[in-house]
């Protein structure tokens, strides 16, 4: 661990919200040229602490020091002037603007009444070259993949001369290749004297990239760890306060009748271009079919088509033998389908609704929660209290606005709603994205429980380890097609990795297998 001088210190930081002690006398030290890992369960207080350092919240107690001097950070403007930049888990970009326009927002370069886009553009090009960011300053944000959008956020911070960079769950939506690219960029930043706080639930990545680790548990510092002397298991235990089973324990699948049959499906993306091409497969009750592939190969469009969120260009699909091609999301839900969407904020919740009302979005109109045209608030509240406790949503206050929860706890609300319903088919896209190891362990057990109870599970995950741990069969998507379906016995990392790169198996029939 580095012994360089501190560039940022938090001393005795305490923050309270109504009914919640979010941070309790937290101490943290970031040294020059260091990557400091910040770990903790969902709701442990990590984002709250970082939001105080970035000026979005004000501490109730304690002090923040930058380069040894106490500072008052009343807002992000103060943080930026102190050289602090933050890349949020949910990017703060305007889709309809270019990279240059997004980077300039709030820090415009002007000449008289005119914006100096040319000057900003040249600086962005220079930063992109210097740090290997490879970003086109003229590209529209809406046209950029997630990994490149994250680079734009990093450029925004560097454009404002940040030498302290907070990365909040930076790899949550990245492919393995994009994660390797991010780590290369981080090492280039360190070489130039930038110091980084790295918040993540991916313990393998923390061990790889961090110089020191601080672990929060229920708002307080639970301990420190040296990555050179730690393991994933030891970090998980420190986070959760108990031993965590990192490997999935499951019996052999006992497949039953076919629950989902997809025939020659074609789906277009938002630009009207083919995203899914003549795709066919079947899924049986009592099995988990994992969809592996680099993100952007049609997985998103496939899931949206199967759940009624996207129109089909061609083809059909059947649930329980009934054709349901082109049906509405409600009709799909009423056919006994659960859906954990990839984009939780857009498709999985109503951010302005309470936790309790988000937990019945699919069922509020049914007899359990309504009488004729009158919603039964007492029944909804009782359901919410039970699920919030069972799925460890923090804080456990059912009247909280869902959009104000941390990303991981928003995901828990969605998972709790979908897993608690009596479903025959579960379509789960990135079900553990942004969750801590204890929550991932719990979600994996629930998926296995549903499989063993006879549900069919379609699991789409960019985490190859998750697919290989849970799936009974693995379908690999590449450029909108399933190029192979492997039994779990055949699906070793090397074979699946080759398929993900587009290397096809010779003389192998996969459609519908």
XYZ file of C-alpha atoms in Angstrom:
513
model
C 0.000 0.000 0.000
C 1.268 3.461 -0.908
C 2.603 5.839 1.752
C 2.226 8.952 -0.409
C 0.696 12.034 1.250
C -3.108 12.234 1.570
C -4.936 14.233 -1.083
C -8.386 13.665 0.432
C -9.515 12.844 3.965
C -12.929 12.361 5.532
C -12.859 12.607 9.319
C -15.780 11.582 11.500
C -18.339 12.101 8.718
C -21.930 11.567 9.887
C -25.086 11.963 7.815
C -28.665 11.383 8.911
C -31.857 11.190 6.904
C -35.339 10.783 8.461
C -35.279 7.399 10.175
C -31.860 6.492 8.758
C -28.277 6.939 9.950
C -26.592 6.793 6.530
C -23.014 7.478 7.674
C -21.740 7.072 11.224
C -18.397 8.748 12.070
C -16.725 7.546 8.870
C -12.986 8.063 8.400
C -11.381 7.653 4.969
C -7.987 8.596 3.487
C -7.069 8.728 -0.207
C -3.390 9.131 -1.051
C -1.754 10.617 -4.142
C -1.553 8.202 -7.060
C -3.648 5.572 -5.260
C -6.756 3.590 -6.164
C -8.794 3.291 -2.980
C -11.520 0.651 -3.126
C -14.761 1.399 -1.295
C -16.890 -1.667 -0.605
C -20.151 -2.291 1.196
C -23.568 -3.834 0.851
C -26.351 -1.973 -0.938
C -27.387 0.793 1.421
C -24.136 0.688 3.404
C -23.602 4.417 2.820
C -20.983 4.423 0.036
C -22.806 6.720 -2.400
C -23.968 8.999 0.417
C -20.367 9.466 1.553
C -19.184 10.189 -1.993
C -22.083 12.574 -2.591
C -20.919 14.593 0.432
C -17.372 14.716 -0.899
C -18.763 15.885 -4.252
C -21.030 18.480 -2.638
C -24.422 16.946 -3.362
C -25.063 16.466 0.380
C -23.741 18.309 3.414
C -22.350 16.330 6.386
C -24.175 16.707 9.698
C -20.878 16.153 11.531
C -17.214 15.776 10.670
C -14.873 17.456 8.202
C -13.382 16.943 4.744
C -9.770 17.832 3.982
C -8.192 18.295 0.557
C -4.389 18.274 0.456
C -4.352 18.570 4.240
C -6.601 21.640 4.434
C -10.183 21.588 5.809
C -12.679 22.608 3.126
C -16.348 23.485 2.870
C -18.033 21.849 -0.130
C -21.442 23.452 -0.600
C -22.052 22.012 -4.062
C -20.456 20.291 -7.051
C -19.018 23.639 -8.206
C -16.936 23.801 -5.030
C -15.832 20.186 -5.472
C -14.784 20.803 -9.086
C -12.795 23.897 -8.073
C -10.998 21.706 -5.508
C -10.065 19.227 -8.244
C -12.681 16.582 -7.389
C -14.557 14.842 -10.210
C -17.228 12.143 -9.990
C -18.509 9.641 -12.530
C -21.921 8.555 -11.271
C -23.324 5.054 -11.616
C -26.087 6.495 -13.823
C -24.351 8.798 -16.280
C -25.183 12.509 -16.258
C -25.232 13.023 -20.027
C -27.687 14.643 -22.434
C -28.417 12.148 -25.225
C -29.283 14.683 -27.940
C -26.049 16.676 -27.511
C -22.594 15.877 -28.854
C -19.633 14.790 -26.755
C -18.187 18.306 -26.954
C -21.457 19.952 -25.903
C -21.831 17.572 -22.949
C -18.273 18.182 -21.785
C -18.735 21.960 -22.006
C -22.035 22.039 -20.080
C -21.576 24.175 -16.985
C -18.020 25.081 -17.959
C -18.511 26.797 -21.295
C -15.609 28.322 -23.196
C -16.808 31.642 -24.682
C -15.545 34.510 -26.775
C -17.883 37.415 -26.185
C -21.411 36.083 -26.773
C -20.157 33.034 -28.709
C -19.390 29.524 -27.530
C -15.862 28.361 -28.368
C -16.711 24.792 -29.341
C -13.527 24.614 -31.393
C -11.351 25.260 -28.340
C -13.237 22.696 -26.251
C -13.125 20.211 -29.119
C -9.317 20.507 -29.398
C -8.928 20.008 -25.648
C -11.169 16.930 -25.725
C -9.086 15.498 -28.575
C -5.929 16.144 -26.563
C -7.310 14.456 -23.448
C -8.563 11.544 -25.522
C -5.098 11.005 -27.023
C -3.217 11.527 -23.756
C -5.241 9.002 -21.770
C -6.136 6.567 -24.526
C -9.857 7.359 -24.234
C -10.613 7.142 -27.979
C -13.692 9.400 -28.054
C -15.016 11.293 -31.070
C -15.842 14.848 -29.884
C -18.482 15.254 -32.611
C -20.441 12.049 -31.845
C -23.954 12.252 -30.413
C -24.215 10.680 -26.955
C -27.294 8.694 -28.045
C -25.182 6.931 -30.689
C -22.415 5.846 -28.310
C -22.239 2.470 -26.535
C -22.262 2.503 -22.737
C -18.512 1.978 -22.402
C -17.762 5.046 -24.540
C -20.348 7.147 -22.676
C -18.411 6.365 -19.506
C -15.233 7.649 -21.158
C -17.092 10.886 -21.912
C -17.853 11.209 -18.197
C -14.156 10.744 -17.407
C -13.236 13.378 -20.014
C -15.756 15.758 -18.379
C -13.896 15.392 -15.083
C -10.444 15.775 -16.666
C -11.624 18.791 -18.696
C -12.385 20.409 -15.349
C -8.859 19.545 -14.157
C -9.822 16.879 -11.639
C -6.939 15.194 -9.842
C -9.253 13.285 -7.506
C -11.686 11.045 -9.387
C -14.610 9.155 -7.830
C -15.857 6.211 -9.911
C -19.212 4.925 -8.609
C -19.861 1.362 -9.868
C -17.923 2.098 -13.080
C -17.979 -1.485 -14.383
C -21.628 -2.285 -13.577
C -22.741 -1.938 -17.209
C -19.471 -2.748 -18.976
C -18.502 -5.840 -20.890
C -15.307 -7.657 -19.810
C -13.489 -6.069 -22.737
C -14.695 -2.587 -21.778
C -13.659 -3.216 -18.167
C -10.134 -4.074 -19.279
C -10.124 -0.846 -21.293
C -11.272 1.133 -18.246
C -8.493 -0.335 -16.103
C -5.941 0.652 -18.740
C -7.301 4.211 -18.629
C -7.210 4.215 -14.818
C -3.553 3.170 -14.824
C -2.766 5.977 -17.288
C -4.503 8.425 -14.934
C -2.470 7.161 -11.969
C 0.770 7.616 -13.922
C -0.153 11.286 -14.335
C -0.829 11.823 -10.634
C -4.604 11.378 -10.474
C -5.966 9.627 -7.361
C -9.071 7.433 -7.653
C -11.832 6.172 -5.366
C -13.254 2.998 -6.901
C -16.699 1.850 -5.704
C -17.642 -1.640 -6.856
C -19.407 -4.867 -5.902
C -17.134 -6.918 -8.172
C -14.581 -8.269 -5.743
C -12.309 -9.769 -8.385
C -11.919 -6.316 -9.938
C -11.283 -4.665 -6.573
C -8.470 -7.130 -5.888
C -6.996 -6.450 -9.335
C -7.046 -2.645 -9.497
C -7.040 -1.291 -5.913
C -4.102 -0.422 -3.640
C -6.168 -0.302 -0.444
C -9.764 -1.126 0.488
C -12.180 0.422 2.986
C -15.329 -1.548 3.820
C -18.542 0.093 5.058
C -21.256 -1.846 6.850
C -24.526 -0.180 7.888
C -23.014 3.269 7.535
C -19.831 2.713 9.559
C -16.316 1.571 8.677
C -16.233 -2.200 9.246
C -12.545 -2.533 8.412
C -9.678 -2.121 5.970
C -8.107 -4.715 3.676
C -4.891 -5.019 1.730
C -5.744 -6.425 -1.735
C -2.373 -8.209 -1.830
C -3.341 -10.222 1.241
C -7.102 -10.603 0.660
C -9.386 -12.961 -1.227
C -12.874 -12.538 -2.630
C -14.187 -14.647 0.254
C -12.469 -12.535 2.918
C -13.727 -9.277 1.385
C -17.250 -10.690 1.117
C -17.185 -11.752 4.753
C -15.993 -8.292 5.840
C -18.767 -6.633 3.809
C -21.641 -8.803 5.000
C -20.459 -9.803 8.468
C -20.741 -13.530 7.751
C -19.369 -16.146 5.397
C -20.847 -15.843 1.896
C -21.270 -18.750 -0.506
C -19.698 -17.423 -3.712
C -20.313 -20.634 -5.689
C -23.883 -21.566 -6.657
C -25.088 -24.757 -4.987
C -27.658 -26.505 -7.206
C -28.898 -29.978 -8.036
C -29.138 -31.272 -11.582
C -32.042 -29.822 -13.561
C -35.152 -31.884 -14.254
C -36.619 -30.295 -17.395
C -40.340 -30.722 -18.086
C -42.677 -29.467 -20.797
C -41.683 -26.660 -23.127
C -42.641 -23.284 -21.665
C -41.205 -20.972 -24.356
C -40.767 -21.607 -28.081
C -39.223 -18.942 -30.304
C -39.459 -19.433 -34.079
C -37.494 -17.413 -36.659
C -37.677 -14.214 -34.636
C -36.510 -10.988 -36.252
C -36.345 -7.737 -34.294
C -35.055 -4.284 -35.257
C -33.217 -1.835 -33.031
C -34.211 1.783 -32.354
C -32.706 2.853 -35.687
C -34.785 0.318 -37.603
C -31.755 -1.866 -38.311
C -31.812 -5.651 -37.747
C -30.764 -6.541 -34.192
C -32.110 -10.118 -33.968
C -31.895 -12.300 -37.082
C -34.017 -15.453 -37.666
C -33.530 -16.630 -34.100
C -35.073 -19.884 -32.840
C -34.788 -21.733 -29.545
C -36.857 -23.536 -26.926
C -36.919 -23.387 -23.123
C -38.408 -26.032 -20.851
C -39.905 -25.863 -17.397
C -37.402 -26.648 -14.679
C -34.320 -25.425 -16.544
C -32.226 -22.265 -16.816
C -31.173 -21.229 -20.290
C -28.384 -18.666 -20.037
C -27.832 -16.190 -22.868
C -24.143 -15.297 -23.117
C -22.594 -12.739 -25.415
C -20.906 -9.370 -25.535
C -23.531 -6.730 -24.831
C -24.933 -5.204 -28.010
C -25.409 -8.433 -29.944
C -29.206 -8.381 -29.821
C -29.834 -9.543 -26.261
C -31.628 -6.332 -25.272
C -33.930 -6.382 -28.313
C -34.671 -10.096 -27.829
C -35.806 -9.599 -24.227
C -37.854 -6.517 -25.119
C -39.605 -8.431 -27.914
C -40.436 -11.379 -25.657
C -41.881 -9.110 -22.961
C -44.007 -6.917 -25.233
C -41.779 -3.847 -25.067
C -40.660 -3.985 -28.704
C -42.494 -4.855 -31.934
C -41.444 -7.886 -33.961
C -40.178 -7.496 -37.513
C -40.987 -11.144 -38.228
C -41.326 -14.553 -36.595
C -43.415 -15.897 -33.727
C -43.095 -17.068 -30.158
C -45.273 -19.224 -27.929
C -45.685 -19.322 -24.146
C -47.230 -22.511 -22.760
C -48.185 -23.432 -26.334
C -50.120 -20.202 -26.906
C -48.865 -17.795 -29.556
C -48.316 -14.426 -27.940
C -46.297 -12.665 -30.627
C -46.762 -8.900 -30.446
C -48.858 -8.996 -27.257
C -48.849 -6.090 -24.783
C -46.635 -6.216 -21.658
C -49.746 -6.711 -19.492
C -50.888 -9.666 -21.595
C -47.409 -11.214 -21.343
C -47.431 -10.688 -17.569
C -50.899 -12.271 -17.260
C -49.562 -15.327 -19.089
C -47.409 -15.985 -16.016
C -44.222 -14.235 -17.119
C -41.917 -12.409 -14.715
C -39.510 -9.830 -16.116
C -36.415 -8.279 -14.549
C -35.470 -5.651 -17.160
C -31.977 -4.585 -18.124
C -32.774 -0.893 -17.666
C -34.322 -0.777 -14.212
C -35.072 2.938 -14.191
C -36.720 3.043 -17.610
C -38.547 -0.296 -17.701
C -38.580 -1.701 -14.175
C -40.049 0.952 -11.919
C -41.847 4.253 -11.641
C -39.204 6.409 -9.980
C -41.713 8.865 -8.506
C -43.831 6.138 -6.878
C -43.234 4.776 -3.396
C -41.506 1.473 -2.765
C -44.820 -0.107 -1.738
C -46.553 0.884 -4.964
C -43.632 -0.213 -7.144
C -43.933 -3.650 -5.547
C -47.439 -4.103 -7.035
C -47.012 -2.515 -10.467
C -47.992 -5.805 -12.131
C -50.800 -6.751 -9.754
C -52.344 -3.608 -8.230
C -55.589 -4.130 -10.188
C -56.042 -7.754 -9.146
C -58.274 -9.013 -6.325
C -55.474 -9.258 -3.766
C -54.920 -5.490 -3.902
C -58.188 -3.969 -5.062
C -61.905 -4.176 -4.396
C -63.815 -3.362 -7.553
C -62.277 0.009 -8.503
C -60.835 0.849 -5.054
C -57.180 0.025 -4.348
C -56.596 -1.693 -0.981
C -53.710 0.354 0.447
C -53.560 -1.785 3.584
C -52.987 -4.971 1.582
C -50.369 -3.214 -0.569
C -48.550 -1.974 2.532
C -48.638 -5.427 4.142
C -47.177 -6.982 0.985
C -44.460 -4.308 0.879
C -43.414 -4.776 4.510
C -43.012 -8.509 3.939
C -40.986 -8.139 0.722
C -38.808 -5.292 1.978
C -37.835 -7.467 4.928
C -37.361 -10.634 2.863
C -35.237 -8.948 0.182
C -33.386 -6.620 2.589
C -34.337 -3.362 0.865
C -32.557 -0.486 2.622
C -33.745 1.665 4.164
C -36.741 -0.583 5.001
C -39.288 2.230 4.715
C -42.118 1.302 2.362
C -43.241 4.907 1.790
C -39.839 5.997 0.494
C -39.760 7.191 -3.115
C -38.209 4.375 -5.147
C -36.181 6.717 -7.336
C -34.349 8.022 -4.252
C -32.979 4.594 -3.304
C -29.473 3.503 -4.252
C -29.218 1.647 -7.563
C -28.753 -1.690 -5.808
C -31.827 -1.201 -3.652
C -33.900 -0.179 -6.670
C -32.857 -3.491 -8.198
C -33.927 -5.324 -5.040
C -37.402 -3.770 -5.279
C -37.788 -4.981 -8.877
C -36.440 -8.454 -8.106
C -38.695 -8.735 -5.048
C -41.779 -7.861 -7.125
C -41.020 -10.286 -9.946
C -39.713 -13.197 -7.863
C -42.575 -13.082 -5.373
C -45.240 -13.585 -8.052
C -46.352 -17.072 -9.110
C -44.686 -17.209 -12.527
C -44.197 -20.020 -15.027
C -41.513 -18.211 -17.017
C -38.946 -15.762 -15.661
C -37.053 -13.552 -18.115
C -34.206 -12.009 -16.144
C -31.867 -9.524 -17.833
C -28.849 -8.564 -15.712
C -30.719 -9.548 -12.493
C -27.771 -8.908 -10.153
C -26.387 -5.739 -11.757
C -25.265 -3.365 -9.022
C -25.964 -5.794 -6.167
C -23.563 -6.668 -3.355
C -22.263 -10.193 -2.833
C -24.755 -11.037 -0.094
C -27.678 -9.957 -2.273
C -26.262 -11.815 -5.279
C -26.030 -14.978 -3.188
C -29.688 -14.554 -2.177
C -30.892 -13.826 -5.742
C -29.062 -16.846 -7.113
C -30.729 -19.068 -4.502
C -34.117 -17.662 -5.483
C -33.489 -18.352 -9.183
C -32.560 -21.953 -8.390
C -35.640 -22.226 -6.132
C -37.908 -21.061 -8.965
C -36.273 -23.486 -11.408
C -36.701 -26.387 -8.978
C -40.364 -25.407 -8.490
C -40.915 -25.880 -12.230
C -40.480 -22.438 -13.740
C -38.478 -21.926 -16.909
C -35.744 -19.301 -16.554
C -34.297 -17.260 -19.420
C -31.197 -15.626 -17.924
C -29.436 -12.853 -19.846
C -26.249 -11.656 -18.191
C -23.070 -9.920 -19.290
C -21.359 -11.661 -16.342
C -20.036 -14.873 -17.858
C -19.311 -16.297 -14.406
C -22.971 -15.815 -13.494
C -24.184 -17.573 -16.646
C -21.817 -20.510 -16.150
C -22.757 -20.820 -12.462
C -26.531 -20.769 -12.924
C -27.356 -22.077 -16.393
C -28.223 -25.647 -17.340
C -27.688 -24.771 -21.006
C -25.834 -21.802 -22.505
C -26.910 -20.080 -25.742
C -24.309 -17.725 -27.214
C -25.516 -14.702 -29.184
C -23.366 -13.008 -31.791
C -24.552 -10.322 -34.210
C -28.215 -11.069 -33.523
C -28.000 -14.841 -33.916
C -27.634 -17.764 -31.553
C -24.486 -19.348 -32.968
C -24.353 -22.235 -30.487
C -26.262 -23.813 -27.616
C -24.115 -25.784 -25.204
C -24.950 -28.056 -22.309
C -23.379 -26.782 -19.102
C -20.926 -29.691 -19.250
C -19.658 -28.385 -22.606
C -19.715 -24.707 -21.642
C -16.206 -24.019 -20.348
C -14.935 -20.419 -20.411
C -12.676 -20.939 -23.417
C -15.385 -22.495 -25.591
C -17.985 -19.881 -24.657
C -15.413 -17.111 -25.111
C -14.676 -18.285 -28.663
C -18.384 -18.358 -29.496
C -18.821 -14.854 -28.033
C -16.101 -13.698 -30.444
C -18.066 -15.184 -33.346
C -16.114 -18.428 -33.809
C -18.748 -20.970 -34.806
C -18.758 -24.675 -34.066
C -18.443 -26.767 -37.208
C -21.283 -29.073 -38.286
C -23.447 -28.180 -35.297
C -27.207 -27.579 -35.376
C -28.343 -25.066 -32.756
C -31.749 -23.663 -33.740
C -34.392 -24.903 -31.362
C -31.976 -27.312 -29.659
